[in-house]
CSV table of C-alpha atoms and ligand atoms in Angstrom, one decimal:
chain,number,residue,atom,x,y,z
A,15,MET,CA,-82.9,110.5,-131.7
A,16,ASP,CA,-86.7,110.4,-130.5
A,17,TYR,CA,-88.9,112.7,-128.9
A,18,LEU,CA,-88.5,111.9,-125.1
A,19,THR,CA,-84.9,111.3,-125.3
A,20,ALA,CA,-84.6,114.4,-127.2
A,21,LYS,CA,-86.9,115.6,-123.7
A,22,ALA,CA,-84.8,114.4,-121.3
A,23,LEU,CA,-81.8,115.0,-122.3
A,24,LEU,CA,-82.5,118.7,-122.8
A,25,LYS,CA,-84.3,118.7,-119.0
A,26,LYS,CA,-80.7,118.0,-118.2
A,27,CYS,CA,-79.1,119.9,-119.9
A,28,GLY,CA,-81.4,123.1,-119.3
A,29,GLN,CA,-82.6,123.6,-122.7
A,30,THR,CA,-86.1,122.2,-123.0
A,31,GLN,CA,-87.0,125.3,-124.8
A,32,LEU,CA,-85.9,123.9,-127.7
A,33,LEU,CA,-88.9,121.8,-128.1
A,34,GLN,CA,-91.5,124.4,-127.5
A,35,TYR,CA,-92.7,124.4,-130.6
A,36,TYR,CA,-92.8,120.5,-131.5
A,37,ASP,CA,-96.7,120.1,-131.4
A,38,GLU,CA,-96.7,122.4,-134.6
A,39,LEU,CA,-94.1,120.7,-136.5
A,40,ASP,CA,-95.0,118.2,-139.1
A,41,ASP,CA,-92.6,115.5,-139.2
A,42,GLU,CA,-90.2,115.9,-141.4
A,43,LYS,CA,-89.2,119.3,-139.2
A,44,ARG,CA,-89.7,117.6,-135.9
A,45,ARG,CA,-86.9,114.9,-137.4
A,46,ALA,CA,-84.6,117.7,-138.6
A,47,LEU,CA,-85.2,119.5,-135.1
A,48,LEU,CA,-84.2,115.7,-133.2
A,49,ASP,CA,-81.9,115.5,-135.5
A,50,ASP,CA,-80.2,119.0,-134.5
A,51,ILE,CA,-80.1,118.3,-130.8
A,52,GLU,CA,-78.7,115.1,-131.5
A,53,ARG,CA,-76.1,116.8,-132.9
A,54,ALA,CA,-75.4,119.5,-130.8
A,55,ASP,CA,-72.6,119.3,-128.3
A,56,PHE,CA,-74.3,121.5,-125.5
A,57,SER,CA,-71.1,121.0,-123.1
A,58,VAL,CA,-70.0,124.5,-124.8
A,59,ILE,CA,-72.1,126.3,-123.0
A,60,GLU,CA,-70.7,126.0,-119.9
A,61,ASN,CA,-67.8,128.1,-121.4
A,62,ILE,CA,-69.7,131.5,-120.6
A,63,TYR,CA,-69.5,131.0,-117.2
A,64,ARG,CA,-65.7,129.9,-117.4
A,65,LYS,CA,-63.4,132.8,-117.1
A,66,GLU,CA,-61.9,133.7,-120.0
A,67,GLN,CA,-58.5,132.6,-120.0
A,68,SER,CA,-56.3,135.8,-120.3
A,69,ALA,CA,-52.5,135.9,-121.3
A,70,VAL,CA,-51.5,137.4,-118.2
A,71,GLY,CA,-48.4,134.6,-117.0
A,72,LYS,CA,-44.8,135.4,-117.6
A,73,LEU,CA,-44.4,136.5,-121.0
A,74,SER,CA,-41.3,136.7,-122.8
A,75,PRO,CA,-40.5,137.7,-126.4
A,76,VAL,CA,-39.1,135.6,-129.5
A,77,ARG,CA,-36.3,136.3,-131.8
A,78,ALA,CA,-37.3,136.1,-135.6
A,79,VAL,CA,-35.3,134.9,-138.1
A,80,SER,CA,-34.9,138.6,-139.4
A,81,LEU,CA,-34.9,139.7,-142.7
A,82,LYS,CA,-31.5,140.2,-143.1
A,83,GLU,CA,-30.7,136.7,-142.1
A,84,ILE,CA,-33.4,135.7,-144.7
A,85,ALA,CA,-31.3,137.8,-147.5
A,86,LYS,CA,-28.0,135.9,-146.5
A,87,TYR,CA,-29.8,132.1,-146.5
A,88,ARG,CA,-32.6,132.6,-149.1
A,89,THR,CA,-30.7,131.0,-151.8
A,90,GLU,CA,-30.6,127.8,-149.7
A,91,TYR,CA,-33.5,128.4,-148.0
A,92,GLU,CA,-35.7,128.7,-151.8
A,93,ARG,CA,-33.2,125.2,-152.9
A,94,VAL,CA,-35.4,123.6,-149.5
A,95,GLY,CA,-38.7,125.3,-150.2
A,96,GLU,CA,-38.9,124.5,-153.8
A,97,LYS,CA,-37.9,120.9,-153.2
A,98,LEU,CA,-40.5,119.7,-151.0
A,99,LEU,CA,-42.8,121.7,-153.2
A,100,LYS,CA,-42.0,119.3,-156.3
A,101,GLU,CA,-42.6,116.2,-154.6
A,102,GLY,CA,-45.8,117.3,-153.4
A,103,LYS,CA,-45.0,117.5,-149.7
A,104,VAL,CA,-46.2,121.3,-149.4
A,105,ALA,CA,-50.1,122.0,-149.4
A,106,ALA,CA,-52.0,125.5,-148.9
A,107,VAL,CA,-54.9,125.7,-146.3
A,108,LEU,CA,-57.1,129.2,-147.4
A,109,LEU,CA,-59.5,129.8,-144.0
A,110,ALA,CA,-62.2,131.2,-146.2
A,111,GLY,CA,-65.3,130.2,-143.6
A,112,GLY,CA,-65.5,133.6,-141.6
A,113,GLN,CA,-68.2,135.6,-141.7
A,114,GLY,CA,-66.4,138.4,-142.6
A,115,THR,CA,-69.4,141.2,-140.5
A,116,ARG,CA,-66.5,144.2,-140.3
A,117,LEU,CA,-66.2,144.7,-143.5
A,118,GLY,CA,-70.4,144.2,-144.1
A,119,PHE,CA,-70.0,142.1,-147.2
A,120,ASN,CA,-73.3,139.5,-147.4
A,121,LYS,CA,-71.3,137.4,-149.7
A,122,PRO,CA,-68.1,135.2,-149.0
A,123,LYS,CA,-65.5,137.9,-148.3
A,124,GLY,CA,-63.0,136.5,-151.0
A,125,MET,CA,-65.8,137.8,-153.8
A,126,PHE,CA,-65.2,141.1,-152.8
A,127,ASN,CA,-63.8,143.3,-155.4
A,128,ILE,CA,-60.5,145.0,-154.5
A,129,GLY,CA,-60.5,146.1,-158.1
A,130,GLU,CA,-61.0,150.0,-159.1
A,131,THR,CA,-61.0,149.9,-162.6
A,132,ARG,CA,-62.0,146.6,-163.6
A,133,PHE,CA,-63.5,143.5,-161.4
A,134,LEU,CA,-60.6,141.7,-159.3
A,135,SER,CA,-62.1,139.8,-156.2
A,136,ILE,CA,-59.7,139.1,-153.1
A,137,PHE,CA,-60.2,135.2,-154.1
A,138,GLU,CA,-58.6,135.9,-157.5
A,139,GLN,CA,-55.9,138.6,-156.2
A,140,GLN,CA,-54.6,135.3,-153.6
A,141,MET,CA,-54.8,133.0,-156.8
A,142,GLU,CA,-52.7,135.1,-158.8
A,143,ASN,CA,-50.2,135.2,-156.0
A,144,ILE,CA,-50.0,131.2,-155.9
A,145,LYS,CA,-49.5,131.0,-159.6
A,146,LYS,CA,-46.5,132.7,-159.5
A,147,VAL,CA,-45.1,130.3,-157.1
A,148,THR,CA,-46.1,127.7,-158.7
A,149,GLY,CA,-44.8,128.9,-162.3
A,150,LYS,CA,-41.4,129.5,-160.9
A,151,VAL,CA,-41.2,126.3,-159.0
A,152,GLY,CA,-43.1,124.5,-161.8
A,153,ALA,CA,-45.2,122.4,-159.4
A,154,CYS,CA,-48.8,123.3,-158.7
A,155,PHE,CA,-49.4,122.3,-155.1
A,156,HIS,CA,-53.1,121.0,-153.4
A,157,LEU,CA,-54.7,123.8,-152.2
A,158,PHE,CA,-57.4,122.7,-149.5
A,159,ILE,CA,-60.3,126.2,-149.1
A,160,MET,CA,-62.1,125.7,-145.9
A,161,THR,CA,-65.9,127.5,-146.4
A,162,SER,CA,-68.7,127.0,-143.4
A,163,ASP,CA,-71.8,125.7,-144.2
A,164,LYS,CA,-73.0,129.7,-144.7
A,165,ASN,CA,-71.2,130.5,-147.6
A,166,ASP,CA,-69.9,127.4,-149.3
A,167,ALA,CA,-72.2,126.9,-152.0
A,168,ASP,CA,-71.8,131.0,-153.5
A,169,THR,CA,-67.7,130.0,-152.8
A,170,GLN,CA,-67.7,126.7,-154.7
A,171,LYS,CA,-69.8,128.4,-157.5
A,172,PHE,CA,-67.4,131.5,-157.7
A,173,PHE,CA,-64.3,129.2,-158.0
A,174,ARG,CA,-66.4,127.0,-160.8
A,175,GLU,CA,-67.4,130.1,-162.6
A,176,ASN,CA,-64.1,132.0,-162.6
A,177,ASN,CA,-62.8,128.8,-164.2
A,178,TYR,CA,-60.7,127.9,-160.6
A,179,PHE,CA,-58.9,131.4,-161.8
A,180,GLY,CA,-56.4,129.2,-164.2
A,181,TYR,CA,-55.3,127.2,-161.4
A,182,SER,CA,-55.7,122.7,-161.6
A,183,SER,CA,-59.1,122.2,-160.4
A,184,ASP,CA,-58.4,118.5,-159.4
A,185,LYS,CA,-55.9,120.6,-157.5
A,186,ILE,CA,-58.4,122.7,-156.0
A,187,HIS,CA,-60.6,120.9,-152.7
A,188,PHE,CA,-63.3,122.2,-150.4
A,189,TYR,CA,-64.8,121.3,-147.4
A,190,ILE,CA,-67.1,122.7,-144.8
A,191,GLN,CA,-66.0,123.6,-141.4
A,192,ASN,CA,-67.7,122.4,-138.0
A,193,THR,CA,-70.5,124.3,-136.3
A,194,GLU,CA,-71.5,124.9,-132.7
A,195,ILE,CA,-74.2,126.1,-131.3
A,196,VAL,CA,-75.2,129.6,-130.5
A,197,CYS,CA,-77.0,130.8,-127.5
A,198,GLY,CA,-78.1,134.0,-126.1
A,199,PHE,CA,-76.6,135.8,-122.6
A,200,ASP,CA,-79.0,133.8,-120.0
A,201,GLY,CA,-77.4,130.6,-121.8
A,202,LYS,CA,-80.3,129.0,-123.6
A,203,VAL,CA,-79.6,127.6,-127.1
A,204,LEU,CA,-81.8,130.0,-129.6
A,205,LEU,CA,-83.8,128.8,-132.7
A,206,ASP,CA,-82.9,129.6,-135.6
A,207,GLU,CA,-86.2,128.0,-137.1
A,208,LYS,CA,-88.6,126.4,-135.0
A,209,HIS,CA,-87.3,123.7,-136.1
A,210,ARG,CA,-83.5,123.9,-136.6
A,211,LEU,CA,-80.9,125.2,-133.6
A,212,SER,CA,-79.3,128.4,-134.4
A,213,THR,CA,-75.3,127.5,-135.0
A,214,SER,CA,-72.4,129.6,-136.2
A,215,PRO,CA,-69.3,128.2,-137.7
A,216,ASN,CA,-66.7,127.1,-135.0
A,217,GLY,CA,-63.9,129.6,-135.1
A,218,ASN,CA,-60.9,129.3,-137.8
A,219,GLY,CA,-59.1,126.7,-135.2
A,220,GLY,CA,-61.5,124.3,-136.4
A,221,TRP,CA,-59.6,124.1,-140.0
A,222,TYR,CA,-57.6,121.1,-138.8
A,223,SER,CA,-60.4,118.9,-136.9
A,224,SER,CA,-62.6,119.4,-139.9
A,225,LEU,CA,-60.3,119.1,-142.5
A,226,VAL,CA,-59.1,115.6,-140.6
A,227,SER,CA,-62.6,114.4,-140.6
A,228,SER,CA,-63.8,115.7,-144.0
A,229,ALA,CA,-63.4,113.5,-147.7
A,230,CYS,CA,-60.1,115.9,-148.2
A,231,LYS,CA,-58.0,113.8,-145.9
A,232,ASP,CA,-57.1,111.3,-148.8
A,233,VAL,CA,-55.8,113.6,-149.9
A,234,LEU,CA,-53.8,114.8,-147.0
A,235,ASN,CA,-52.8,111.4,-146.5
A,236,GLY,CA,-50.9,110.4,-149.7
A,237,GLY,CA,-47.5,111.8,-148.4
A,238,ILE,CA,-48.3,115.4,-147.5
A,239,GLU,CA,-45.9,116.7,-144.6
A,240,TRP,CA,-46.3,120.9,-144.0
A,241,LEU,CA,-49.4,122.7,-144.2
A,242,ASN,CA,-49.5,126.5,-145.2
A,243,VAL,CA,-52.5,127.9,-143.6
A,244,TYR,CA,-53.4,131.6,-144.3
A,245,GLY,CA,-56.5,134.1,-143.8
A,246,VAL,CA,-58.7,135.5,-147.0
A,247,ASP,CA,-58.4,138.3,-146.0
A,248,ASN,CA,-54.7,139.6,-146.8
A,249,VAL,CA,-54.4,140.5,-150.5
A,250,LEU,CA,-50.4,140.2,-150.4
A,251,GLN,CA,-50.2,137.2,-148.9
A,252,ARG,CA,-47.7,135.0,-150.0
A,253,ILE,CA,-48.9,131.1,-150.4
A,254,CYS,CA,-46.3,128.4,-150.3
A,255,ASP,CA,-43.3,130.9,-150.3
A,256,PRO,CA,-40.3,128.6,-150.7
A,257,ALA,CA,-38.4,130.4,-148.6
A,258,PHE,CA,-40.3,130.6,-145.8
A,259,ILE,CA,-40.8,126.7,-145.9
A,260,GLY,CA,-37.0,125.8,-146.3
A,261,ALA,CA,-36.4,127.7,-143.1
A,262,ALA,CA,-39.4,125.9,-141.2
A,263,VAL,CA,-38.3,123.2,-142.7
A,264,LYS,CA,-34.5,123.9,-141.2
A,265,SER,CA,-35.5,125.2,-137.9
A,266,GLY,CA,-36.8,122.0,-136.8
A,267,CYS,CA,-39.8,123.7,-135.6
A,268,GLY,CA,-43.2,122.2,-134.7
A,269,CYS,CA,-45.0,125.2,-136.9
A,270,ALA,CA,-43.8,128.6,-138.5
A,271,ALA,CA,-45.3,132.2,-138.5
A,272,LYS,CA,-44.9,134.8,-141.1
A,273,VAL,CA,-44.2,137.9,-138.8
A,274,VAL,CA,-44.2,141.8,-139.6
A,275,SER,CA,-42.5,144.2,-136.9
A,276,LYS,CA,-45.7,146.3,-135.5
A,277,ALA,CA,-46.1,149.8,-137.0
A,278,SER,CA,-46.8,150.7,-133.7
A,279,ALA,CA,-47.3,149.5,-129.9
A,280,ASP,CA,-51.1,150.0,-130.3
A,281,GLU,CA,-51.6,148.5,-133.5
A,282,LYS,CA,-54.1,145.4,-133.3
A,283,VAL,CA,-52.6,142.6,-134.1
A,284,GLY,CA,-51.9,139.2,-132.2
A,285,VAL,CA,-48.0,139.2,-131.1
A,286,LEU,CA,-46.1,136.0,-131.3
A,287,CYS,CA,-44.8,135.6,-127.5
A,288,GLU,CA,-43.1,132.6,-125.4
A,289,GLN,CA,-44.7,131.7,-122.3
A,290,ASP,CA,-43.2,129.2,-120.0
A,291,GLY,CA,-40.8,128.4,-123.0
A,292,LYS,CA,-43.7,127.4,-125.2
A,293,PRO,CA,-44.7,129.6,-128.4
A,294,CYS,CA,-47.6,131.9,-127.9
A,295,ILE,CA,-50.0,134.3,-129.3
A,296,VAL,CA,-51.3,137.2,-127.4
A,297,GLU,CA,-54.2,138.6,-129.3
A,298,TYR,CA,-54.0,142.7,-129.0
A,299,TYR,CA,-56.4,143.2,-126.4
A,300,GLU,CA,-55.3,140.3,-124.3
A,301,MET,CA,-51.6,142.0,-123.9
A,302,PRO,CA,-51.1,144.0,-121.0
A,303,GLU,CA,-50.4,147.7,-121.1
A,304,ASN,CA,-47.1,147.8,-119.9
A,305,LEU,CA,-45.2,145.1,-122.1
A,306,LYS,CA,-47.3,146.5,-124.7
A,307,ASN,CA,-45.4,150.0,-124.5
A,308,LEU,CA,-41.9,148.2,-123.8
A,309,ARG,CA,-38.8,149.1,-125.6
A,310,ASP,CA,-35.6,147.6,-125.9
A,311,TYR,CA,-32.3,149.7,-125.9
A,312,ASP,CA,-32.4,150.8,-130.0
A,313,GLY,CA,-35.8,152.0,-129.3
A,314,GLU,CA,-37.7,149.3,-130.8
A,315,LEU,CA,-40.9,147.3,-129.6
A,316,THR,CA,-39.4,144.5,-127.1
A,317,PHE,CA,-42.7,142.8,-127.9
A,318,ARG,CA,-42.6,143.6,-131.4
A,319,TYR,CA,-43.7,140.5,-134.1
A,320,GLY,CA,-47.4,140.6,-135.3
A,321,VAL,CA,-49.0,137.9,-136.8
A,322,THR,CA,-50.2,137.8,-140.3
A,323,LEU,CA,-52.3,134.9,-140.3
A,324,ASN,CA,-49.6,133.2,-142.3
A,325,TYR,CA,-48.8,129.8,-140.8
A,326,LEU,CA,-46.8,126.7,-142.1
A,327,PHE,CA,-47.9,123.7,-139.6
A,328,ASN,CA,-46.3,120.4,-139.6
A,329,VAL,CA,-48.4,117.4,-140.2
A,330,LYS,CA,-46.9,114.7,-137.8
A,331,THR,CA,-46.8,117.3,-135.6
A,332,LEU,CA,-50.4,118.1,-135.4
A,333,ASN,CA,-51.5,114.6,-135.7
A,334,LYS,CA,-49.6,114.3,-132.4
A,335,THR,CA,-51.2,117.1,-130.6
A,336,LYS,CA,-54.7,116.1,-132.4
A,337,SER,CA,-56.2,115.3,-128.9
A,338,GLU,CA,-55.3,118.0,-127.1
A,339,LYS,CA,-58.7,120.4,-126.8
A,340,LEU,CA,-58.2,123.9,-127.7
A,341,PRO,CA,-59.8,126.6,-126.0
A,342,TYR,CA,-63.1,128.3,-127.0
A,343,HIS,CA,-63.3,132.1,-127.2
A,344,LEU,CA,-66.9,133.5,-127.1
A,345,ALA,CA,-67.6,136.0,-129.5
A,346,LYS,CA,-70.9,138.3,-128.3
A,347,LYS,CA,-73.1,138.9,-132.2
A,348,ALA,CA,-76.4,140.2,-132.7
A,349,VAL,CA,-78.1,136.5,-133.8
A,350,PRO,CA,-81.2,136.2,-135.5
A,351,HIS,CA,-83.6,133.8,-134.1
A,352,ILE,CA,-87.4,132.9,-133.4
A,353,GLU,CA,-89.1,134.9,-130.6
A,354,ASN,CA,-92.2,134.4,-129.6
A,355,GLY,CA,-93.1,132.4,-132.7
A,356,GLU,CA,-91.7,135.3,-134.8
A,357,ARG,CA,-88.3,135.6,-136.7
A,358,PHE,CA,-86.6,138.7,-134.3
A,359,PHE,CA,-83.1,140.4,-135.8
A,360,PRO,CA,-81.6,142.3,-133.2
A,361,LYS,CA,-79.7,145.4,-134.1
A,362,GLU,CA,-76.8,145.4,-130.7
A,363,PRO,CA,-75.6,141.6,-129.6
A,364,ASN,CA,-77.3,139.5,-127.9
A,365,GLY,CA,-76.1,136.3,-127.6
A,366,TYR,CA,-72.4,133.9,-127.9
A,367,LYS,CA,-70.7,132.0,-130.7
A,368,PHE,CA,-68.4,129.7,-129.9
A,369,GLU,CA,-64.7,129.7,-131.5
A,370,THR,CA,-61.6,127.8,-131.3
A,371,LEU,CA,-58.7,130.0,-132.6
A,372,VAL,CA,-55.7,128.8,-135.1
A,373,ILE,CA,-53.0,131.4,-133.0
A,374,ASP,CA,-54.1,128.7,-130.3
A,375,MET,CA,-52.6,125.9,-132.2
A,376,VAL,CA,-49.2,127.4,-132.3
A,377,ARG,CA,-48.8,126.7,-128.8
A,378,LEU,CA,-49.4,123.0,-128.7
A,379,THR,CA,-47.3,123.0,-131.5
A,380,GLY,CA,-44.4,123.4,-128.8
A,381,SER,CA,-41.9,125.6,-131.1
A,382,CYS,CA,-42.5,128.0,-133.3
A,383,LEU,CA,-40.5,130.1,-135.9
A,384,ALA,CA,-41.0,133.4,-136.5
A,385,TYR,CA,-40.2,134.4,-139.7
A,386,GLU,CA,-40.1,138.3,-140.6
A,387,VAL,CA,-41.4,139.5,-144.0
A,388,GLU,CA,-41.6,143.6,-145.3
A,389,ARG,CA,-45.2,144.4,-144.0
A,390,GLU,CA,-45.4,147.2,-147.2
A,391,LYS,CA,-44.8,143.7,-149.6
A,392,GLU,CA,-46.7,141.5,-147.6
A,393,PHE,CA,-49.2,142.4,-145.2
A,394,ALA,CA,-52.3,144.5,-146.6
A,395,PRO,CA,-55.4,143.1,-144.8
A,396,VAL,CA,-58.8,143.9,-145.6
A,397,LYS,CA,-61.0,144.2,-142.5
A,398,ASN,CA,-62.8,147.2,-142.8
A,399,ALA,CA,-64.5,148.8,-144.9
A,400,PHE,CA,-62.8,152.3,-144.3
A,401,GLY,CA,-59.9,153.2,-142.2
A,402,VAL,CA,-57.3,151.0,-140.6
A,403,ASP,CA,-57.0,147.8,-142.4
A,404,SER,CA,-59.4,148.2,-145.0
A,405,VAL,CA,-60.6,148.2,-148.5
A,406,GLU,CA,-58.9,152.0,-149.4
A,407,THR,CA,-55.2,150.8,-147.4
A,408,ALA,CA,-55.0,147.4,-149.1
A,409,ARG,CA,-55.8,148.8,-152.6
A,410,ALA,CA,-53.0,151.4,-151.6
A,411,LEU,CA,-50.6,148.5,-150.8
A,412,LEU,CA,-51.3,147.0,-154.3
A,413,LYS,CA,-51.0,149.3,-156.3
A,414,LYS,CA,-47.3,149.9,-154.6
A,415,ASN,CA,-46.6,146.2,-155.4
A,416,GLY,CA,-47.5,146.5,-159.0
A,417,VAL,CA,-50.9,145.2,-159.1
A,418,LYS,CA,-52.7,146.5,-162.0
A,419,ILE,CA,-56.4,147.0,-160.4
B,530,UTP,P1,-61.5,137.2,-138.5
B,530,UTP,O1,-61.1,136.6,-137.6
B,530,UTP,O2,-61.4,138.3,-139.1
B,530,UTP,O3,-63.2,136.6,-138.9
B,530,UTP,O4,-60.9,135.8,-139.8
B,530,UTP,P2,-64.3,137.1,-140.0
B,530,UTP,O5,-65.4,136.3,-139.0
B,530,UTP,O6,-64.0,136.7,-141.3
B,530,UTP,O7,-64.7,138.7,-139.6
B,530,UTP,P3,-65.1,139.5,-139.0
B,530,UTP,O8,-64.6,138.8,-137.0
B,530,UTP,O9,-66.7,139.2,-138.5
B,530,UTP,O10,-65.4,140.7,-139.7
B,530,UTP,C1,-59.9,135.6,-140.1
B,530,UTP,C2,-59.6,133.7,-140.7
B,530,UTP,O11,-60.6,133.0,-140.5
B,530,UTP,C3,-61.1,132.9,-141.0
B,530,UTP,C4,-61.7,133.6,-142.2
B,530,UTP,O12,-62.0,133.6,-143.2
B,530,UTP,C5,-60.2,134.7,-142.1
B,530,UTP,O13,-59.9,133.8,-143.3
B,530,UTP,N1,-62.5,132.0,-140.6
B,530,UTP,C6,-63.1,132.6,-139.0
B,530,UTP,C7,-62.7,130.9,-141.1
B,530,UTP,O14,-62.7,130.2,-142.1
B,530,UTP,N2,-63.8,130.8,-140.2
B,530,UTP,C8,-64.4,130.9,-138.9
B,530,UTP,O15,-64.9,130.4,-138.0
B,530,UTP,C9,-63.5,132.4,-138.3
């Protein structure tokens, strides 16, 4: 894109401030700035003027395959799951593109030391969990790792230096998630440098569109039918669990979610519900108070199943929904940027990041199997440095599960 075309485009979008330092730049930097402008999707800005879609409307609870039912059918579920794993029809996708701001660790979250008497990174612990499955099944599955432009180099280096934690390196594939522009509360896109637009990872809902547009697509197209998507922050995460795969296949659903019974009505987890006959996940802050506290005759919460960021997606179903747009969610963040010619580091949020979320993909698939797991055995999130869902609580749960940390 040349200067005049960029200027006309920015005028149309009300973003001419992006060219304010153009005259000061050398040729290379001018090129970089014009390329950034050409790549940017300015239409996302409209989302700040749109009322946030909230999950009101008619919600109903879902039924899950309970722990009791799973115990009864486990052998059959495992048989089906193990067969698919041996045939290479299931792969895993680790969502590791987040910035982990709540933990306050300035490296990729997976590099965080969850050990006490030895160094044990979150990545290593999750790879140990994977190796338990592959050891039992006798076959390695492909693992796609989604990073962001901000943490890709550190993540790849860490895996390399740790010899891929003893996993086959040819089965591990990194790809970088896409980004979106970042704007101030006034809707003006911010400059990260005088010649670079401010951007940030586009949320964990971008995992599939980024995967199919990456070099990893050839591996994906080599016969993979199910993708087990999981978050980096649960150290008890069971990945490619054969029984879960078997139950998902047998259910005929487009996706499946590992859920836990909520510890309390106020627990900060997304809740798997149904809305107009379709599955949907309602974030804890969007759940209407009356529904949040509703109880069944047996005293259990009516809307009781919290999601653990462990989903199985059927690839054919995903491909059918590829053209559907996911809604953008706005995250208020403190965004360093250029102001009056200097780099400025705000302490308070000053702008919006635009993110799509994996939880919104569940609705698009049309049907979701809720699969209950024991929280003490499979759910140890590391979101915060202290308190609830923190390093301390995750360490305690690892020890409870016999992991030497
Ligand atoms: P979170 O919602 O906890 O976000 O991510 P975060 O950025 O890691 O942490 P905070 O909110 O700043 O503290 C849940 C999962 O989604 C991944 C994260 O790496 C984590 O596994 N994620 C999140 C991405 O892969 N990309 C994103 O853009 C955002």
